[in-house]
């Protein structure tokens, strides 16, 4: 009898799940006043329509993304109703590709040299996850980002450094946040034993490796890709590109459907006069967020385990973001299958169940308050939304502490960053 955890069944099930949700979405959009398709998908396709007519995608109000996304979705403007769903198909396909890459990583040395069966089990956390499938079939572009980030991780652990640099530059251009991975990757690569062999001083041991050939190649390829894409977009669309793709997110005020503890402050800020002398906290809310996710976590964890470090970084970034919505959870969920096998959340079932229940429960409490506010017209801002937002933040910080603790217990994993063929040499040296 064929195993339930065969590639054909797992990937077939993942595709079937997305096809069912896609068809259901067509039905709900046609017959229900509450649409299945994400409002952002209409923004994407409207921008694509402007591009197809030779205009700027930023002529569509609230389009805050790279023009590449609008270009990519030009087929949605072609005649025939079926073409409108082209983007959903692409995003769902990206989910499947991400799952395939997860299997490859889990079967690698960094992923624990798992068997195909076990790697499929853990990859199913992504592939067969209804939340992931729903988000992509509703028309969210997070699936494309998932392919970029997991491809980046795969390229790093397989020492395709220049490719990794290109992927990092593309990912940061597409969505700003992946830049937080750059410090972790550079520190991870600098832990190659060949770079510190014979080092006799602190400078030679910790500073010199940062300027290794791999790090230089990684830095140059990522910067060239990022700068090249940005220069091309700026030449085509001018300041509007910079304003809507990057600068807008620094001063962004979005208090709807926002789990962040900043939610009520954003609401009050959005309703206050915009006098020049008024201090707007949203312009500096990113400071503690970036300090933790882009500096402290990489410094402490990067040389121990790169996938786990990237998960901790992303989890911290989302939890501390001034705008925190459900689709942002996809950013760290794609990394969970690589972290989970050796985690205390799995080795201690009671801890794992408690963490999962609290995480879901805190969201449910916030959603209940949001439902009463938006659908029943009751003022639940304080203490309802504010208190539930703080509770969700506390739960997230507790879970982040578990993740950091798990990764911090791992040894400095020198073997996993070495080139193919170095493993036997390292094993021999460690025995000697």
PDB file of C-alpha atoms in Angstrom, residues 39-217:
ATOM      1  CA  UNK A  39      -9.343  43.758  -2.054  1.00  0.00           C
ATOM      2  CA  UNK A  40      -5.611  43.913  -2.738  1.00  0.00           C
ATOM      3  CA  UNK A  41      -6.091  41.717  -5.804  1.00  0.00           C
ATOM      4  CA  UNK A  42      -8.357  44.373  -7.317  1.00  0.00           C
ATOM      5  CA  UNK A  43      -5.637  46.928  -6.582  1.00  0.00           C
ATOM      6  CA  UNK A  44      -3.054  44.727  -8.344  1.00  0.00           C
ATOM      7  CA  UNK A  45      -5.226  44.136 -11.396  1.00  0.00           C
ATOM      8  CA  UNK A  46      -6.257  47.782 -11.655  1.00  0.00           C
ATOM      9  CA  UNK A  47      -2.575  48.771 -11.624  1.00  0.00           C
ATOM     10  CA  UNK A  48      -1.888  46.143 -14.291  1.00  0.00           C
ATOM     11  CA  UNK A  49      -4.635  47.689 -16.413  1.00  0.00           C
ATOM     12  CA  UNK A  50      -2.977  51.103 -16.165  1.00  0.00           C
ATOM     13  CA  UNK A  51       0.377  49.596 -17.150  1.00  0.00           C
ATOM     14  CA  UNK A  52      -1.207  47.818 -20.107  1.00  0.00           C
ATOM     15  CA  UNK A  53      -2.446  51.210 -21.302  1.00  0.00           C
ATOM     16  CA  UNK A  54       1.012  52.740 -21.039  1.00  0.00           C
ATOM     17  CA  UNK A  55       0.332  54.593 -17.798  1.00  0.00           C
ATOM     18  CA  UNK A  56       1.875  54.388 -14.334  1.00  0.00           C
ATOM     19  CA  UNK A  57       0.656  51.689 -11.917  1.00  0.00           C
ATOM     20  CA  UNK A  58       0.646  54.413  -9.282  1.00  0.00           C
ATOM     21  CA  UNK A  59      -2.254  56.082 -11.049  1.00  0.00           C
ATOM     22  CA  UNK A  60      -4.218  53.495  -9.111  1.00  0.00           C
ATOM     23  CA  UNK A  61      -4.650  54.906  -5.608  1.00  0.00           C
ATOM     24  CA  UNK A  62      -3.379  52.686  -2.776  1.00  0.00           C
ATOM     25  CA  UNK A  63      -1.012  50.743  -5.063  1.00  0.00           C
ATOM     26  CA  UNK A  64       2.077  50.514  -2.813  1.00  0.00           C
ATOM     27  CA  UNK A  65       4.122  47.846  -4.548  1.00  0.00           C
ATOM     28  CA  UNK A  66       6.875  47.461  -7.113  1.00  0.00           C
ATOM     29  CA  UNK A  67       5.793  47.973 -10.742  1.00  0.00           C
ATOM     30  CA  UNK A  68       7.116  44.455 -11.396  1.00  0.00           C
ATOM     31  CA  UNK A  69       3.987  43.032  -9.775  1.00  0.00           C
ATOM     32  CA  UNK A  70       1.698  45.065 -12.038  1.00  0.00           C
ATOM     33  CA  UNK A  71       3.746  44.060 -15.088  1.00  0.00           C
ATOM     34  CA  UNK A  72       3.565  40.428 -14.053  1.00  0.00           C
ATOM     35  CA  UNK A  73      -0.239  40.602 -13.860  1.00  0.00           C
ATOM     36  CA  UNK A  74      -0.810  42.198 -17.274  1.00  0.00           C
ATOM     37  CA  UNK A  75      -2.463  38.935 -18.481  1.00  0.00           C
ATOM     38  CA  UNK A  76      -5.340  39.718 -16.070  1.00  0.00           C
ATOM     39  CA  UNK A  77      -6.267  42.586 -18.430  1.00  0.00           C
ATOM     40  CA  UNK A  78      -6.646  40.359 -21.490  1.00  0.00           C
ATOM     41  CA  UNK A  79     -10.115  39.745 -22.895  1.00  0.00           C
ATOM     42  CA  UNK A  80     -11.989  36.812 -21.452  1.00  0.00           C
ATOM     43  CA  UNK A  81     -13.176  36.536 -17.869  1.00  0.00           C
ATOM     44  CA  UNK A  82     -10.908  33.616 -17.028  1.00  0.00           C
ATOM     45  CA  UNK A  83      -7.774  35.739 -17.469  1.00  0.00           C
ATOM     46  CA  UNK A  84      -8.791  37.899 -14.505  1.00  0.00           C
ATOM     47  CA  UNK A  85      -7.878  34.995 -12.201  1.00  0.00           C
ATOM     48  CA  UNK A  86      -4.442  34.532 -13.769  1.00  0.00           C
ATOM     49  CA  UNK A  87      -2.713  36.086 -10.752  1.00  0.00           C
ATOM     50  CA  UNK A  88      -4.455  33.775  -8.292  1.00  0.00           C
ATOM     51  CA  UNK A  89      -3.206  30.795 -10.257  1.00  0.00           C
ATOM     52  CA  UNK A  90       0.327  32.166 -10.217  1.00  0.00           C
ATOM     53  CA  UNK A  91       0.240  32.852  -6.472  1.00  0.00           C
ATOM     54  CA  UNK A  92      -1.126  29.363  -5.733  1.00  0.00           C
ATOM     55  CA  UNK A  93       1.543  27.805  -7.950  1.00  0.00           C
ATOM     56  CA  UNK A  94       4.155  29.767  -6.010  1.00  0.00           C
ATOM     57  CA  UNK A  95       2.867  28.095  -2.835  1.00  0.00           C
ATOM     58  CA  UNK A  96       3.533  24.690  -4.375  1.00  0.00           C
ATOM     59  CA  UNK A  97       7.041  25.677  -5.482  1.00  0.00           C
ATOM     60  CA  UNK A  98       7.783  26.921  -1.968  1.00  0.00           C
ATOM     61  CA  UNK A  99       6.693  23.555  -0.578  1.00  0.00           C
ATOM     62  CA  UNK A 100       8.967  21.724  -3.019  1.00  0.00           C
ATOM     63  CA  UNK A 101      11.919  23.868  -1.936  1.00  0.00           C
ATOM     64  CA  UNK A 102      11.082  23.150   1.699  1.00  0.00           C
ATOM     65  CA  UNK A 103      11.339  19.432   0.990  1.00  0.00           C
ATOM     66  CA  UNK A 104      14.762  19.956  -0.606  1.00  0.00           C
ATOM     67  CA  UNK A 105      15.987  21.960   2.398  1.00  0.00           C
ATOM     68  CA  UNK A 106      14.631  19.468   4.932  1.00  0.00           C
ATOM     69  CA  UNK A 107      16.452  16.665   3.131  1.00  0.00           C
ATOM     70  CA  UNK A 108      19.730  18.616   3.174  1.00  0.00           C
ATOM     71  CA  UNK A 109      22.290  18.599   5.988  1.00  0.00           C
ATOM     72  CA  UNK A 110      21.037  21.940   7.286  1.00  0.00           C
ATOM     73  CA  UNK A 111      17.503  20.547   7.418  1.00  0.00           C
ATOM     74  CA  UNK A 112      18.592  17.458   9.337  1.00  0.00           C
ATOM     75  CA  UNK A 113      19.053  14.985   6.462  1.00  0.00           C
ATOM     76  CA  UNK A 114      15.440  13.922   6.741  1.00  0.00           C
ATOM     77  CA  UNK A 115      13.952  11.025   4.861  1.00  0.00           C
ATOM     78  CA  UNK A 116      11.609  11.901   2.026  1.00  0.00           C
ATOM     79  CA  UNK A 117       8.637  10.765   4.100  1.00  0.00           C
ATOM     80  CA  UNK A 118       9.469  12.952   7.094  1.00  0.00           C
ATOM     81  CA  UNK A 119      10.384  15.944   4.945  1.00  0.00           C
ATOM     82  CA  UNK A 120       6.976  15.712   3.253  1.00  0.00           C
ATOM     83  CA  UNK A 121       5.283  15.554   6.661  1.00  0.00           C
ATOM     84  CA  UNK A 122       6.857  18.796   7.797  1.00  0.00           C
ATOM     85  CA  UNK A 123       6.517  20.506   4.404  1.00  0.00           C
ATOM     86  CA  UNK A 124       2.793  19.731   4.662  1.00  0.00           C
ATOM     87  CA  UNK A 125       2.582  22.327   7.414  1.00  0.00           C
ATOM     88  CA  UNK A 126       2.885  24.749   4.506  1.00  0.00           C
ATOM     89  CA  UNK A 127       1.514  22.768   1.574  1.00  0.00           C
ATOM     90  CA  UNK A 128      -1.691  21.508   3.220  1.00  0.00           C
ATOM     91  CA  UNK A 129      -2.304  24.544   5.411  1.00  0.00           C
ATOM     92  CA  UNK A 130      -5.789  25.969   4.683  1.00  0.00           C
ATOM     93  CA  UNK A 131      -4.694  29.445   5.777  1.00  0.00           C
ATOM     94  CA  UNK A 132      -1.813  29.504   3.283  1.00  0.00           C
ATOM     95  CA  UNK A 133      -4.010  28.149   0.480  1.00  0.00           C
ATOM     96  CA  UNK A 134      -6.796  30.616   1.244  1.00  0.00           C
ATOM     97  CA  UNK A 135      -4.514  33.629   1.220  1.00  0.00           C
ATOM     98  CA  UNK A 136      -3.025  32.772  -2.194  1.00  0.00           C
ATOM     99  CA  UNK A 137      -6.345  31.836  -3.825  1.00  0.00           C
ATOM    100  CA  UNK A 138      -7.900  35.064  -2.579  1.00  0.00           C
ATOM    101  CA  UNK A 139      -5.261  36.926  -4.578  1.00  0.00           C
ATOM    102  CA  UNK A 140      -2.543  37.873  -2.091  1.00  0.00           C
ATOM    103  CA  UNK A 141       0.944  38.055  -3.600  1.00  0.00           C
ATOM    104  CA  UNK A 142       2.693  36.661  -0.506  1.00  0.00           C
ATOM    105  CA  UNK A 143       3.196  33.361  -2.314  1.00  0.00           C
ATOM    106  CA  UNK A 144       5.638  35.000  -4.724  1.00  0.00           C
ATOM    107  CA  UNK A 145       7.622  36.339  -1.790  1.00  0.00           C
ATOM    108  CA  UNK A 146       7.635  32.867  -0.253  1.00  0.00           C
ATOM    109  CA  UNK A 147       9.361  31.439  -3.320  1.00  0.00           C
ATOM    110  CA  UNK A 148      11.975  34.206  -3.209  1.00  0.00           C
ATOM    111  CA  UNK A 149      12.786  33.785   0.500  1.00  0.00           C
ATOM    112  CA  UNK A 150      12.912  29.984   0.510  1.00  0.00           C
ATOM    113  CA  UNK A 151      14.906  30.015  -2.756  1.00  0.00           C
ATOM    114  CA  UNK A 152      17.316  32.409  -1.046  1.00  0.00           C
ATOM    115  CA  UNK A 153      17.736  30.028   1.877  1.00  0.00           C
ATOM    116  CA  UNK A 154      18.195  27.046  -0.465  1.00  0.00           C
ATOM    117  CA  UNK A 155      20.844  28.937  -2.467  1.00  0.00           C
ATOM    118  CA  UNK A 156      22.788  29.892   0.668  1.00  0.00           C
ATOM    119  CA  UNK A 157      22.938  26.416   2.174  1.00  0.00           C
ATOM    120  CA  UNK A 158      24.002  25.012  -1.220  1.00  0.00           C
ATOM    121  CA  UNK A 159      26.662  27.711  -1.615  1.00  0.00           C
ATOM    122  CA  UNK A 160      25.180  29.343  -4.713  1.00  0.00           C
ATOM    123  CA  UNK A 161      26.302  32.696  -3.370  1.00  0.00           C
ATOM    124  CA  UNK A 162      25.824  34.940  -6.405  1.00  0.00           C
ATOM    125  CA  UNK A 163      22.388  33.479  -7.056  1.00  0.00           C
ATOM    126  CA  UNK A 164      21.529  34.088  -3.411  1.00  0.00           C
ATOM    127  CA  UNK A 165      22.603  37.717  -3.778  1.00  0.00           C
ATOM    128  CA  UNK A 166      20.360  38.183  -6.805  1.00  0.00           C
ATOM    129  CA  UNK A 167      17.438  36.592  -4.954  1.00  0.00           C
ATOM    130  CA  UNK A 168      17.988  38.799  -1.902  1.00  0.00           C
ATOM    131  CA  UNK A 169      18.127  41.942  -4.044  1.00  0.00           C
ATOM    132  CA  UNK A 170      14.953  40.908  -5.866  1.00  0.00           C
ATOM    133  CA  UNK A 171      13.129  40.017  -2.637  1.00  0.00           C
ATOM    134  CA  UNK A 172      13.977  43.351  -0.982  1.00  0.00           C
ATOM    135  CA  UNK A 173      12.883  45.217  -4.098  1.00  0.00           C
ATOM    136  CA  UNK A 174       9.641  43.243  -4.140  1.00  0.00           C
ATOM    137  CA  UNK A 175       8.900  43.649  -0.420  1.00  0.00           C
ATOM    138  CA  UNK A 176      11.185  45.672   1.854  1.00  0.00           C
ATOM    139  CA  UNK A 177      11.397  43.430   4.906  1.00  0.00           C
ATOM    140  CA  UNK A 178      13.743  40.643   3.593  1.00  0.00           C
ATOM    141  CA  UNK A 179      16.678  43.041   4.010  1.00  0.00           C
ATOM    142  CA  UNK A 180      16.733  41.948   7.667  1.00  0.00           C
ATOM    143  CA  UNK A 181      18.175  38.624   6.488  1.00  0.00           C
ATOM    144  CA  UNK A 182      21.339  40.243   5.096  1.00  0.00           C
ATOM    145  CA  UNK A 183      23.189  40.545   8.462  1.00  0.00           C
ATOM    146  CA  UNK A 184      22.279  36.965   9.398  1.00  0.00           C
ATOM    147  CA  UNK A 185      23.460  35.592   6.049  1.00  0.00           C
ATOM    148  CA  UNK A 186      26.770  37.462   6.193  1.00  0.00           C
ATOM    149  CA  UNK A 187      27.428  36.287   9.752  1.00  0.00           C
ATOM    150  CA  UNK A 188      26.448  32.736   8.813  1.00  0.00           C
ATOM    151  CA  UNK A 189      28.821  32.676   5.852  1.00  0.00           C
ATOM    152  CA  UNK A 190      31.630  34.167   7.930  1.00  0.00           C
ATOM    153  CA  UNK A 191      31.492  31.173  10.285  1.00  0.00           C
ATOM    154  CA  UNK A 192      33.206  29.004   7.665  1.00  0.00           C
ATOM    155  CA  UNK A 193      36.171  27.373   9.502  1.00  0.00           C
ATOM    156  CA  UNK A 194      38.404  27.973   6.482  1.00  0.00           C
ATOM    157  CA  UNK A 195      38.038  31.712   7.023  1.00  0.00           C
ATOM    158  CA  UNK A 196      39.263  31.569  10.641  1.00  0.00           C
ATOM    159  CA  UNK A 197      41.847  28.814  10.397  1.00  0.00           C
ATOM    160  CA  UNK A 198      45.055  29.905  12.089  1.00  0.00           C
ATOM    161  CA  UNK A 199      43.516  33.121  13.449  1.00  0.00           C
ATOM    162  CA  UNK A 200      45.481  34.323  16.455  1.00  0.00           C
ATOM    163  CA  UNK A 201      43.707  37.580  17.314  1.00  0.00           C
ATOM    164  CA  UNK A 202      40.105  38.614  17.934  1.00  0.00           C
ATOM    165  CA  UNK A 203      40.292  40.830  14.847  1.00  0.00           C
ATOM    166  CA  UNK A 204      41.459  37.971  12.653  1.00  0.00           C
ATOM    167  CA  UNK A 205      38.861  35.615  14.095  1.00  0.00           C
ATOM    168  CA  UNK A 206      35.753  37.807  14.042  1.00  0.00           C
ATOM    169  CA  UNK A 207      36.330  40.749  11.682  1.00  0.00           C
ATOM    170  CA  UNK A 208      38.404  39.364   8.818  1.00  0.00           C
ATOM    171  CA  UNK A 209      35.912  36.556   7.977  1.00  0.00           C
ATOM    172  CA  UNK A 210      33.197  39.146   7.359  1.00  0.00           C
ATOM    173  CA  UNK A 211      35.201  40.282   4.316  1.00  0.00           C
ATOM    174  CA  UNK A 212      35.465  36.799   2.849  1.00  0.00           C
ATOM    175  CA  UNK A 213      35.061  36.206  -0.873  1.00  0.00           C
ATOM    176  CA  UNK A 214      31.603  34.735  -0.329  1.00  0.00           C
ATOM    177  CA  UNK A 215      30.425  37.737   1.659  1.00  0.00           C
ATOM    178  CA  UNK A 216      31.827  40.162  -0.900  1.00  0.00           C
ATOM    179  CA  UNK A 217      30.160  38.259  -3.745  1.00  0.00           C
TER     180      UNK A 217
END
